[in-house]
Amino acid sequence: MKTMESINPVFKMGAVLLSAVILTFNHAVILNLLVFAAGMVLILFFSRAEKRRLLKFLLPIGLIITALFITGYKNAEQTLLASFATGTHGLGGLASMSPVYTGLQLSTRVLAYVGLGLLFSLTTPAEDMVLSMMHQLRVKPKFAYGILAAFHLVPNIARELEDAKFAYKVRGISCGPFALQPFFAAMVNCIRWSENLAMAMESKGFDGDGKRTYARILSVRPADIIILIAVPLLVLLGTLFLKY
Amino acid sequence: MAQNENRFSWKLKDVLMVAILGVLFSFLYLGTVYLGMAITTALTPLGWGQAGYEPFYGILFMAASLTVFIIQKPGTGIVAEVIAAILEVLMGNWFGPGVILTGLIQGAAVELVFLATRYRRFDMQTMILSAVSVGVLSFLYHFWESQFYLYPLHISLVMLVVRTISSVIFTGVIATLIGRGLAKTGILKSYPLGQQLAGAESLEVDG
C-alpha cells in the first residue's frame, strides 16, 4: 500500500463509519487517543494531504475539546448517569470516575471521531469519491455527477452570495452578516442555475440513468477488503479489552 | 413506505437544485460558526461551553425541510440531507463520513411528520411540527453519540430546549417563508409548492 489516497473511497468510508459506530460504545480514553493518533500519523506521513489544511481544522477542534473537557470536569459529580446509577461496575462504575477522567472521556471521544473523519476528508479526492460511489455502490450517474457539479460550483456559489450582498450595498441597504435578503436573492439565481446546468449537461448527451463508459474505473483490491474488515475489528477489540 | 407509485423520480435538475441549495445553506451555517465559537469560548469557564453551537442547529436542518416543502414527496428530505452531507465531506468536514449518518437521521426526522399526514399537508403548522421532530430526534442521537449522559441533566435539558427553539425558528418558520417567497418568484413552477401557490401572486422581479 502506497498512500491513503490509493484506498478505494467507498471501502475507506465503510471502515471509517463502522469504526465510528463501534466507538459510540467505547468508554476507554486510551482507545480514543490511539484512534486519533493513528489518524494523525496516517495523514502526516502516509498521505499527500496538505498539512496546512490539517492545522486549519485542528485550531477550532482544540477549542471544542477544551470546552468539553471543562464541562465534564466541572460537573462530574452531578452527571445524569451518576444521578441514576450507583455501584462500581458497568455504567455505575463509569459514573464514579474522577472529574478529570469524565472530562477526558467527553473530549477524547470527539478527538477520535475527528481523527477518523479527517483521515477520510483530507485524503479522498472529490472525483474519486464520486466515481467510487457509482462503481462500488451503484449510485446513478445523475446523483453522482450532480453532486460533483455542485462541488465544482462551490466558488461560484460563494461569489453569487457576495454579489447579492454587494447589490444591496450599492442600493444603500446595509445587511448584517446574517441578513436573509441577499441570501434569498442568491437562492433564486442558484435555482435558475440548476435548471440551466441540467439543460447544458443533457444537451451534451449526459444521460443520468443510462449506461455509460468511464475513462477511469476505480477497482477494489484485496487490500481494500482487508482494511474494511481489519480497522473496525481493531477498534472493536480495543472497545472490548481496554479498560481506561 | 407503502406508496411506491407516489415516489418521486429524481431528475438531474432536481439533484442539482438540492445540491446547490445544500452548498448555499452550508455557507449560511459557516457564517454562524464564528459566533458559535465566541459563545463557546465565553461559556467554557462556566462548564457550559458545549451549548455554544446549539442556537444555530436549526440552520443545519433547513436544506432538508425546504426540499420536502418544495417537492412534497416521500424520501426527498432524506435524499436531500444525504446529498448535502456528501457535499460537506467533499468540501472537507472534520467528522468526515460521520455526517452522512447524521444526515440520514435528520432527514428521516424531518419527514416523520409529513409521513404521518401521508404527504398531504404542507403548511406552516406541519413545518413547525417537523422542526420540533428534527430538533428532538437529532438531540437524542447526539445524546448517545456524544455522551450527553455524562453532562448534568440541567445542561442537557437547556441544550435540548435551545436546539428545538432554533429548529422551530429556522427549520420551521424561516424555511416556510423562504419556500413561499421562492414560489412567488415563479421559479418553482415545475414543483408541487410552486403549483400549490400558483395564482396567488404573479411576479416579484429580482435583478
CSV table of C-alpha atoms in Angstrom, one decimal:
chain,number,residue,atom,x,y,z
A,1,MET,CA,0.0,0.0,0.0
A,2,LYS,CA,1.4,3.4,-1.0
A,3,THR,CA,-0.7,6.2,0.4
A,4,MET,CA,-4.1,6.8,2.0
A,5,GLU,CA,-5.3,8.2,-1.4
A,6,SER,CA,-4.9,4.8,-3.0
A,7,ILE,CA,-7.5,3.1,-0.9
A,8,ASN,CA,-10.9,2.7,-2.6
A,9,PRO,CA,-13.0,5.6,-1.2
A,10,VAL,CA,-16.2,3.5,-0.6
A,11,PHE,CA,-14.2,0.9,1.4
A,12,LYS,CA,-12.3,3.6,3.3
A,13,MET,CA,-15.7,5.2,4.1
A,14,GLY,CA,-17.1,1.9,5.3
A,15,ALA,CA,-14.1,1.3,7.5
A,16,VAL,CA,-14.3,4.8,9.0
A,17,LEU,CA,-18.1,4.7,9.5
A,18,LEU,CA,-18.1,1.2,11.1
A,19,SER,CA,-15.3,2.3,13.4
A,20,ALA,CA,-17.1,5.4,14.4
A,21,VAL,CA,-20.3,3.5,15.2
A,22,ILE,CA,-18.3,1.0,17.3
A,23,LEU,CA,-16.6,3.9,19.1
A,24,THR,CA,-20.0,5.1,20.4
A,25,PHE,CA,-20.0,2.0,22.7
A,26,ASN,CA,-16.5,2.8,23.9
A,27,HIS,CA,-15.6,4.4,27.2
A,28,ALA,CA,-11.9,3.9,27.2
A,29,VAL,CA,-9.9,7.2,26.9
A,30,ILE,CA,-6.8,5.3,25.7
A,31,LEU,CA,-8.6,3.8,22.7
A,32,ASN,CA,-9.9,7.3,21.7
A,33,LEU,CA,-6.4,8.7,21.9
A,34,LEU,CA,-5.0,5.8,19.9
A,35,VAL,CA,-7.5,6.2,17.2
A,36,PHE,CA,-6.8,10.0,17.0
A,37,ALA,CA,-3.0,9.4,16.9
A,38,ALA,CA,-3.3,6.7,14.2
A,39,GLY,CA,-5.4,9.1,12.1
A,40,MET,CA,-2.8,11.9,12.5
A,41,VAL,CA,0.2,9.7,11.7
A,42,LEU,CA,-1.5,8.3,8.6
A,43,ILE,CA,-2.4,11.9,7.4
A,44,LEU,CA,1.0,13.3,8.2
A,45,PHE,CA,3.3,10.5,6.9
A,46,PHE,CA,1.3,8.3,4.6
A,47,SER,CA,-0.8,10.7,2.6
A,48,ARG,CA,-0.4,13.6,0.1
A,49,ALA,CA,-2.8,15.8,2.2
A,50,GLU,CA,-1.9,19.4,2.6
A,51,LYS,CA,-0.6,19.8,6.1
A,52,ARG,CA,-1.7,23.4,6.3
A,53,ARG,CA,-5.3,22.3,5.9
A,54,LEU,CA,-4.9,20.0,8.8
A,55,LEU,CA,-3.7,22.8,11.0
A,56,LYS,CA,-6.7,25.0,10.0
A,57,PHE,CA,-9.0,22.2,11.2
A,58,LEU,CA,-7.2,21.5,14.4
A,59,LEU,CA,-7.4,25.0,15.9
A,60,PRO,CA,-11.3,25.1,16.3
A,61,ILE,CA,-11.2,21.5,17.4
A,62,GLY,CA,-8.9,22.5,20.2
A,63,LEU,CA,-11.5,25.0,21.4
A,64,ILE,CA,-14.3,22.4,21.3
A,65,ILE,CA,-12.4,19.7,23.2
A,66,THR,CA,-11.3,22.2,25.8
A,67,ALA,CA,-15.0,23.2,26.3
A,68,LEU,CA,-15.9,19.5,26.5
A,69,PHE,CA,-13.2,18.7,29.0
A,70,ILE,CA,-14.3,21.6,31.3
A,71,THR,CA,-17.9,20.6,31.0
A,72,GLY,CA,-17.1,17.1,32.2
A,73,TYR,CA,-14.5,18.2,34.8
A,74,LYS,CA,-16.7,20.8,36.5
A,75,ASN,CA,-19.9,18.7,36.6
A,76,ALA,CA,-18.5,15.2,37.1
A,77,GLU,CA,-20.4,14.6,40.4
A,78,GLN,CA,-23.8,15.5,39.0
A,79,THR,CA,-23.8,13.8,35.6
A,80,LEU,CA,-27.1,12.4,34.5
A,81,LEU,CA,-25.5,9.0,34.7
A,82,ALA,CA,-24.3,9.5,38.3
A,83,SER,CA,-27.8,10.5,39.4
A,84,PHE,CA,-29.2,7.3,38.1
A,85,ALA,CA,-26.5,4.7,38.6
A,86,THR,CA,-24.7,3.8,41.8
A,87,GLY,CA,-22.3,0.9,42.1
A,88,THR,CA,-18.9,0.2,40.9
A,89,HIS,CA,-19.3,-1.8,37.8
A,90,GLY,CA,-20.8,-1.2,34.3
A,91,LEU,CA,-22.3,2.2,33.8
A,92,GLY,CA,-22.3,2.9,37.5
A,93,GLY,CA,-18.5,2.4,37.6
A,94,LEU,CA,-18.2,4.8,34.7
A,95,ALA,CA,-20.1,7.4,36.7
A,96,SER,CA,-17.9,7.1,39.8
A,97,MET,CA,-14.7,8.1,38.0
A,98,SER,CA,-12.7,11.2,38.9
A,99,PRO,CA,-13.7,14.6,37.4
A,100,VAL,CA,-10.5,14.6,35.2
A,101,TYR,CA,-11.5,11.3,33.7
A,102,THR,CA,-15.0,12.4,33.0
A,103,GLY,CA,-13.6,15.4,31.2
A,104,LEU,CA,-11.2,13.2,29.2
A,105,GLN,CA,-14.0,10.8,28.2
A,106,LEU,CA,-16.1,13.6,26.7
A,107,SER,CA,-13.2,15.4,25.0
A,108,THR,CA,-11.3,12.4,23.6
A,109,ARG,CA,-14.4,10.8,22.1
A,110,VAL,CA,-14.7,13.8,19.8
A,111,LEU,CA,-10.9,13.6,19.1
A,112,ALA,CA,-11.3,10.0,18.0
A,113,TYR,CA,-14.2,11.0,15.6
A,114,VAL,CA,-12.1,13.8,14.3
A,115,GLY,CA,-9.1,11.5,13.7
A,116,LEU,CA,-11.2,9.2,11.6
A,117,GLY,CA,-13.2,12.0,9.9
A,118,LEU,CA,-10.1,14.0,8.8
A,119,LEU,CA,-8.3,10.8,7.7
A,120,PHE,CA,-11.1,10.4,5.2
A,121,SER,CA,-11.9,14.0,4.3
A,122,LEU,CA,-8.2,15.1,3.7
A,123,THR,CA,-7.1,12.0,1.8
A,124,THR,CA,-10.1,11.4,-0.6
A,125,PRO,CA,-10.2,13.5,-3.8
A,126,ALA,CA,-13.8,14.5,-4.7
A,127,GLU,CA,-13.7,12.9,-8.1
A,128,ASP,CA,-12.5,9.6,-6.7
A,129,MET,CA,-15.3,9.6,-4.1
A,130,VAL,CA,-17.9,10.2,-6.7
A,131,LEU,CA,-16.5,7.6,-9.2
A,132,SER,CA,-16.4,5.0,-6.4
A,133,MET,CA,-20.0,5.8,-5.4
A,134,MET,CA,-21.0,4.9,-9.0
A,135,HIS,CA,-18.8,1.9,-9.4
A,136,GLN,CA,-19.0,0.3,-6.0
A,137,LEU,CA,-22.3,1.5,-4.6
A,138,ARG,CA,-24.1,1.7,-8.0
A,139,VAL,CA,-25.3,5.2,-7.3
A,140,LYS,CA,-26.9,6.6,-10.5
A,141,PRO,CA,-24.8,9.0,-12.6
A,142,LYS,CA,-27.3,11.8,-12.2
A,143,PHE,CA,-26.8,11.8,-8.4
A,144,ALA,CA,-23.0,11.3,-8.6
A,145,TYR,CA,-22.3,13.9,-11.3
A,146,GLY,CA,-25.0,16.2,-9.8
A,147,ILE,CA,-23.1,16.2,-6.6
A,148,LEU,CA,-19.7,16.6,-8.4
A,149,ALA,CA,-21.1,19.5,-10.4
A,150,ALA,CA,-22.3,21.3,-7.3
A,151,PHE,CA,-18.9,20.7,-5.7
A,152,HIS,CA,-17.1,22.4,-8.5
A,153,LEU,CA,-19.6,25.2,-8.4
A,154,VAL,CA,-18.8,26.0,-4.7
A,155,PRO,CA,-16.5,29.0,-5.6
A,156,ASN,CA,-19.2,30.4,-8.0
A,157,ILE,CA,-22.0,29.9,-5.4
A,158,ALA,CA,-19.8,31.8,-2.9
A,159,ARG,CA,-19.3,34.6,-5.4
A,160,GLU,CA,-23.0,34.7,-6.2
A,161,LEU,CA,-23.7,35.3,-2.5
A,162,GLU,CA,-21.1,38.1,-2.3
A,163,ASP,CA,-22.5,39.7,-5.4
A,164,ALA,CA,-26.0,39.7,-3.9
A,165,LYS,CA,-24.7,41.3,-0.8
A,166,PHE,CA,-22.9,43.9,-2.9
A,167,ALA,CA,-26.0,44.6,-4.9
A,168,TYR,CA,-27.8,45.5,-1.7
A,169,LYS,CA,-24.9,47.7,-0.6
A,170,VAL,CA,-24.9,49.6,-3.9
A,171,ARG,CA,-28.5,50.4,-3.3
A,172,GLY,CA,-27.6,51.8,0.1
A,173,ILE,CA,-29.2,49.0,2.0
A,174,SER,CA,-26.8,47.6,4.7
A,175,CYS,CA,-27.1,44.0,5.6
A,176,GLY,CA,-25.5,42.3,8.5
A,177,PRO,CA,-23.6,39.1,8.1
A,178,PHE,CA,-26.8,37.1,8.9
A,179,ALA,CA,-29.3,39.0,6.7
A,180,LEU,CA,-31.6,36.8,4.7
A,181,GLN,CA,-32.4,39.2,1.8
A,182,PRO,CA,-29.1,38.7,-0.1
A,183,PHE,CA,-29.3,35.0,0.7
A,184,PHE,CA,-32.7,34.8,-0.8
A,185,ALA,CA,-31.6,36.6,-3.9
A,186,ALA,CA,-28.7,34.2,-4.3
A,187,MET,CA,-31.0,31.3,-3.8
A,188,VAL,CA,-33.3,32.4,-6.7
A,189,ASN,CA,-30.3,32.6,-9.0
A,190,CYS,CA,-29.0,29.3,-7.9
A,191,ILE,CA,-32.2,27.5,-8.6
A,192,ARG,CA,-32.1,29.1,-12.1
A,193,TRP,CA,-28.6,27.8,-12.5
A,194,SER,CA,-29.6,24.3,-11.6
A,195,GLU,CA,-32.1,24.2,-14.4
A,196,ASN,CA,-29.7,25.8,-16.9
A,197,LEU,CA,-26.8,23.5,-15.9
A,198,ALA,CA,-29.1,20.4,-16.1
A,199,MET,CA,-30.1,21.5,-19.6
A,200,ALA,CA,-26.5,22.1,-20.6
A,201,MET,CA,-25.4,18.7,-19.4
A,202,GLU,CA,-28.2,16.9,-21.0
A,203,SER,CA,-27.8,18.7,-24.3
A,204,LYS,CA,-24.2,17.5,-24.3
A,205,GLY,CA,-25.6,14.0,-24.2
A,206,PHE,CA,-25.4,13.3,-20.4
A,207,ASP,CA,-27.9,10.6,-19.5
A,208,GLY,CA,-28.5,10.4,-15.8
A,209,ASP,CA,-29.9,6.9,-15.8
A,210,GLY,CA,-28.4,5.1,-18.8
A,211,LYS,CA,-25.3,3.1,-19.2
A,212,ARG,CA,-22.1,5.0,-19.9
A,213,THR,CA,-18.5,4.4,-20.4
A,214,TYR,CA,-15.9,5.6,-17.9
A,215,ALA,CA,-12.4,7.0,-18.6
A,216,ARG,CA,-11.4,5.7,-15.1
A,217,ILE,CA,-12.9,2.8,-13.3
A,218,LEU,CA,-12.0,2.6,-9.6
A,219,SER,CA,-11.3,-1.1,-8.8
A,220,VAL,CA,-11.4,-3.0,-5.5
A,221,ARG,CA,-8.2,-4.6,-4.4
A,222,PRO,CA,-7.7,-7.2,-1.7
A,223,ALA,CA,-6.1,-4.6,0.5
A,224,ASP,CA,-9.3,-2.6,0.4
A,225,ILE,CA,-11.3,-5.5,1.7
A,226,ILE,CA,-8.8,-6.2,4.4
A,227,ILE,CA,-8.9,-2.6,5.5
A,228,LEU,CA,-12.7,-2.6,5.6
A,229,ILE,CA,-12.6,-5.6,8.0
A,230,ALA,CA,-9.4,-5.1,10.0
A,231,VAL,CA,-9.8,-1.5,11.0
A,232,PRO,CA,-13.3,-1.8,12.6
A,233,LEU,CA,-12.2,-5.1,14.1
A,234,LEU,CA,-9.2,-3.5,15.8
A,235,VAL,CA,-11.4,-0.7,17.2
A,236,LEU,CA,-13.9,-3.4,18.4
A,237,LEU,CA,-11.1,-5.3,20.2
A,238,GLY,CA,-9.9,-2.1,21.8
A,239,THR,CA,-13.5,-1.3,23.0
A,240,LEU,CA,-13.8,-4.8,24.5
A,241,PHE,CA,-10.4,-5.0,26.2
A,242,LEU,CA,-9.2,-1.6,27.0
A,243,LYS,CA,-10.4,-0.5,30.4
A,244,TYR,CA,-9.3,3.1,30.8
B,1,MET,CA,-43.2,3.5,2.9
B,2,ALA,CA,-46.2,2.0,1.2
B,3,GLN,CA,-46.9,4.4,-1.6
B,4,ASN,CA,-44.4,3.4,-4.2
B,5,GLU,CA,-46.4,4.9,-7.0
B,6,ASN,CA,-46.2,8.2,-5.3
B,7,ARG,CA,-42.4,8.1,-5.1
B,8,PHE,CA,-40.5,11.0,-6.6
B,9,SER,CA,-38.4,10.2,-9.6
B,10,TRP,CA,-35.4,12.5,-9.4
B,11,LYS,CA,-34.3,14.3,-12.5
B,12,LEU,CA,-30.8,15.8,-12.9
B,13,LYS,CA,-32.1,19.3,-12.4
B,14,ASP,CA,-33.7,18.3,-9.0
B,15,VAL,CA,-30.4,16.8,-7.9
B,16,LEU,CA,-28.6,19.9,-8.9
B,17,MET,CA,-31.1,22.2,-7.2
B,18,VAL,CA,-30.9,20.2,-3.9
B,19,ALA,CA,-27.1,20.0,-4.1
B,20,ILE,CA,-26.6,23.7,-4.9
B,21,LEU,CA,-29.0,24.8,-2.2
B,22,GLY,CA,-27.1,22.5,0.2
B,23,VAL,CA,-23.9,24.4,-0.5
B,24,LEU,CA,-25.6,27.7,-0.1
B,25,PHE,CA,-27.1,26.7,3.3
B,26,SER,CA,-23.7,25.4,4.4
B,27,PHE,CA,-22.4,29.0,3.8
B,28,LEU,CA,-25.2,30.4,5.9
B,29,TYR,CA,-24.2,27.9,8.7
B,30,LEU,CA,-20.4,28.6,8.3
B,31,GLY,CA,-21.2,32.3,8.8
B,32,THR,CA,-22.6,31.5,12.3
B,33,VAL,CA,-19.7,29.2,13.2
B,34,TYR,CA,-17.5,32.0,14.4
B,35,LEU,CA,-20.4,33.4,16.5
B,36,GLY,CA,-20.8,29.9,17.9
B,37,MET,CA,-17.1,29.7,18.7
B,38,ALA,CA,-17.3,33.0,20.5
B,39,ILE,CA,-20.2,31.9,22.6
B,40,THR,CA,-18.5,28.6,23.3
B,41,THR,CA,-15.3,30.4,24.5
B,42,ALA,CA,-17.4,32.6,26.7
B,43,LEU,CA,-19.3,29.7,28.3
B,44,THR,CA,-16.3,27.4,28.6
B,45,PRO,CA,-15.1,28.6,32.0
B,46,LEU,CA,-18.6,28.0,33.4
B,47,GLY,CA,-18.7,24.4,32.1
B,48,TRP,CA,-21.4,25.3,29.6
B,49,GLY,CA,-19.2,25.5,26.5
B,50,GLN,CA,-20.9,22.7,24.7
B,51,ALA,CA,-24.1,24.7,24.4
B,52,GLY,CA,-22.5,27.4,22.3
B,53,TYR,CA,-23.4,25.9,19.0
B,54,GLU,CA,-27.0,25.0,19.9
B,55,PRO,CA,-28.7,28.3,18.8
B,56,PHE,CA,-27.6,27.6,15.2
B,57,TYR,CA,-28.6,24.0,14.9
B,58,GLY,CA,-31.8,24.9,13.1
B,59,ILE,CA,-29.8,26.2,10.1
B,60,LEU,CA,-28.4,22.7,9.7
B,61,PHE,CA,-31.8,21.2,9.1
B,62,MET,CA,-33.1,23.9,6.7
B,63,ALA,CA,-31.9,22.3,3.5
B,64,ALA,CA,-33.9,19.1,4.2
B,65,SER,CA,-37.1,20.8,5.4
B,66,LEU,CA,-37.1,23.3,2.5
B,67,THR,CA,-36.6,20.4,0.0
B,68,VAL,CA,-39.5,18.4,1.4
B,69,PHE,CA,-41.6,21.6,1.4
B,70,ILE,CA,-40.8,22.2,-2.3
B,71,ILE,CA,-41.0,18.7,-3.7
B,72,GLN,CA,-43.6,17.2,-1.2
B,73,LYS,CA,-42.8,13.5,-2.0
B,74,PRO,CA,-41.6,10.7,0.2
B,75,GLY,CA,-37.9,10.3,0.7
B,76,THR,CA,-37.0,13.7,-0.6
B,77,GLY,CA,-35.8,15.0,2.8
B,78,ILE,CA,-33.6,12.0,3.4
B,79,VAL,CA,-32.1,12.2,-0.1
B,80,ALA,CA,-31.5,15.9,0.3
B,81,GLU,CA,-29.8,15.6,3.7
B,82,VAL,CA,-27.5,12.8,2.3
B,83,ILE,CA,-26.6,14.8,-0.7
B,84,ALA,CA,-25.8,17.8,1.5
B,85,ALA,CA,-23.8,15.6,3.8
B,86,ILE,CA,-21.7,14.1,1.0
B,87,LEU,CA,-21.0,17.6,-0.3
B,88,GLU,CA,-19.8,18.6,3.2
B,89,VAL,CA,-17.4,15.6,3.2
B,90,LEU,CA,-16.1,16.6,-0.2
B,91,MET,CA,-15.6,20.2,1.0
B,92,GLY,CA,-13.7,18.9,3.9
B,93,ASN,CA,-15.5,18.2,7.1
B,94,TRP,CA,-13.7,17.2,10.3
B,95,PHE,CA,-16.2,14.5,11.1
B,96,GLY,CA,-15.9,13.0,7.6
B,97,PRO,CA,-18.4,10.4,6.6
B,98,GLY,CA,-19.9,10.5,10.0
B,99,VAL,CA,-22.0,13.5,8.9
B,100,ILE,CA,-23.7,11.1,6.3
B,101,LEU,CA,-25.1,9.1,9.3
B,102,THR,CA,-26.3,12.3,11.0
B,103,GLY,CA,-27.8,13.4,7.7
B,104,LEU,CA,-29.8,10.2,7.4
B,105,ILE,CA,-31.3,10.6,10.9
B,106,GLN,CA,-32.0,14.3,10.4
B,107,GLY,CA,-33.7,13.7,7.0
B,108,ALA,CA,-35.8,10.9,8.5
B,109,ALA,CA,-36.8,13.1,11.5
B,110,VAL,CA,-37.9,16.0,9.2
B,111,GLU,CA,-40.0,13.6,7.1
B,112,LEU,CA,-41.7,11.8,10.1
B,113,VAL,CA,-44.4,14.4,10.5
B,114,PHE,CA,-45.2,14.5,6.7
B,115,LEU,CA,-45.3,10.7,6.7
B,116,ALA,CA,-48.0,11.0,9.4
B,117,THR,CA,-50.1,13.2,7.2
B,118,ARG,CA,-49.4,10.8,4.2
B,119,TYR,CA,-47.6,13.7,2.5
B,120,ARG,CA,-50.8,15.6,2.1
B,121,ARG,CA,-50.4,18.6,4.4
B,122,PHE,CA,-47.6,21.1,3.7
B,123,ASP,CA,-48.3,24.3,5.7
B,124,MET,CA,-46.7,26.3,8.5
B,125,GLN,CA,-48.1,24.0,11.1
B,126,THR,CA,-46.7,20.8,9.7
B,127,MET,CA,-43.4,22.5,9.0
B,128,ILE,CA,-43.1,23.6,12.7
B,129,LEU,CA,-44.0,20.2,13.9
B,130,SER,CA,-41.4,18.7,11.6
B,131,ALA,CA,-38.9,21.2,13.0
B,132,VAL,CA,-39.7,20.1,16.6
B,133,SER,CA,-39.3,16.4,15.5
B,134,VAL,CA,-35.8,17.0,14.0
B,135,GLY,CA,-34.7,19.1,16.9
B,136,VAL,CA,-35.6,16.5,19.5
B,137,LEU,CA,-34.6,13.4,17.5
B,138,SER,CA,-31.2,14.8,16.4
B,139,PHE,CA,-30.7,15.6,20.1
B,140,LEU,CA,-31.4,12.0,21.1
B,141,TYR,CA,-28.9,10.8,18.6
B,142,HIS,CA,-26.2,13.2,19.9
B,143,PHE,CA,-27.2,12.2,23.4
B,144,TRP,CA,-25.8,8.7,22.6
B,145,GLU,CA,-23.1,9.6,20.1
B,146,SER,CA,-21.5,12.5,22.1
B,147,GLN,CA,-22.2,11.0,25.6
B,148,PHE,CA,-24.5,13.8,26.8
B,149,TYR,CA,-25.3,11.3,29.6
B,150,LEU,CA,-22.0,12.5,31.1
B,151,TYR,CA,-23.4,16.0,31.4
B,152,PRO,CA,-25.6,17.1,34.3
B,153,LEU,CA,-29.3,16.8,33.5
B,154,HIS,CA,-30.0,20.6,33.6
B,155,ILE,CA,-27.3,21.3,30.9
B,156,SER,CA,-28.7,18.6,28.6
B,157,LEU,CA,-32.2,20.0,29.1
B,158,VAL,CA,-31.2,23.6,28.3
B,159,MET,CA,-29.4,22.3,25.2
B,160,LEU,CA,-32.4,20.4,24.1
B,161,VAL,CA,-34.7,23.4,24.6
B,162,VAL,CA,-32.4,25.9,22.8
B,163,ARG,CA,-31.9,23.5,19.9
B,164,THR,CA,-35.6,22.9,19.5
B,165,ILE,CA,-36.4,26.6,19.6
B,166,SER,CA,-33.6,27.2,17.0
B,167,SER,CA,-35.1,24.5,14.9
B,168,VAL,CA,-38.6,26.0,15.1
B,169,ILE,CA,-37.3,29.4,14.1
B,170,PHE,CA,-35.0,28.4,11.2
B,171,THR,CA,-36.3,24.9,10.0
B,172,GLY,CA,-39.9,25.7,10.7
B,173,VAL,CA,-40.8,29.4,10.2
B,174,ILE,CA,-38.0,30.8,8.1
B,175,ALA,CA,-37.8,27.8,5.8
B,176,THR,CA,-41.5,28.0,5.2
B,177,LEU,CA,-41.3,31.7,4.4
B,178,ILE,CA,-38.3,31.2,2.1
B,179,GLY,CA,-40.2,28.4,0.3
B,180,ARG,CA,-43.3,30.6,-0.2
B,181,GLY,CA,-41.1,33.5,-1.3
B,182,LEU,CA,-39.3,31.3,-3.9
B,183,ALA,CA,-42.7,30.1,-5.2
B,184,LYS,CA,-43.8,33.7,-5.6
B,185,THR,CA,-40.9,34.4,-7.9
B,186,GLY,CA,-42.2,31.7,-10.3
B,187,ILE,CA,-39.0,29.6,-10.4
B,188,LEU,CA,-40.7,26.7,-8.7
B,189,LYS,CA,-43.4,26.3,-11.4
B,190,SER,CA,-42.5,22.7,-12.0
B,191,TYR,CA,-42.7,21.7,-8.3
B,192,PRO,CA,-45.8,21.0,-6.1
B,193,LEU,CA,-45.1,24.0,-3.9
B,194,GLY,CA,-45.0,26.3,-7.0
B,195,GLN,CA,-48.3,24.8,-8.2
B,196,GLN,CA,-49.9,25.0,-4.8
B,197,LEU,CA,-49.2,28.7,-4.5
B,198,ALA,CA,-49.7,29.5,-8.2
B,199,GLY,CA,-52.3,32.1,-9.0
B,200,ALA,CA,-51.9,33.6,-5.5
B,201,GLU,CA,-49.4,36.2,-6.7
B,202,SER,CA,-47.9,36.7,-10.1
B,203,LEU,CA,-44.5,38.3,-10.0
B,204,GLU,CA,-41.7,39.6,-7.9
B,205,VAL,CA,-38.9,40.8,-10.1
B,206,ASP,CA,-35.3,40.4,-8.9
B,207,GLY,CA,-32.4,42.0,-10.8
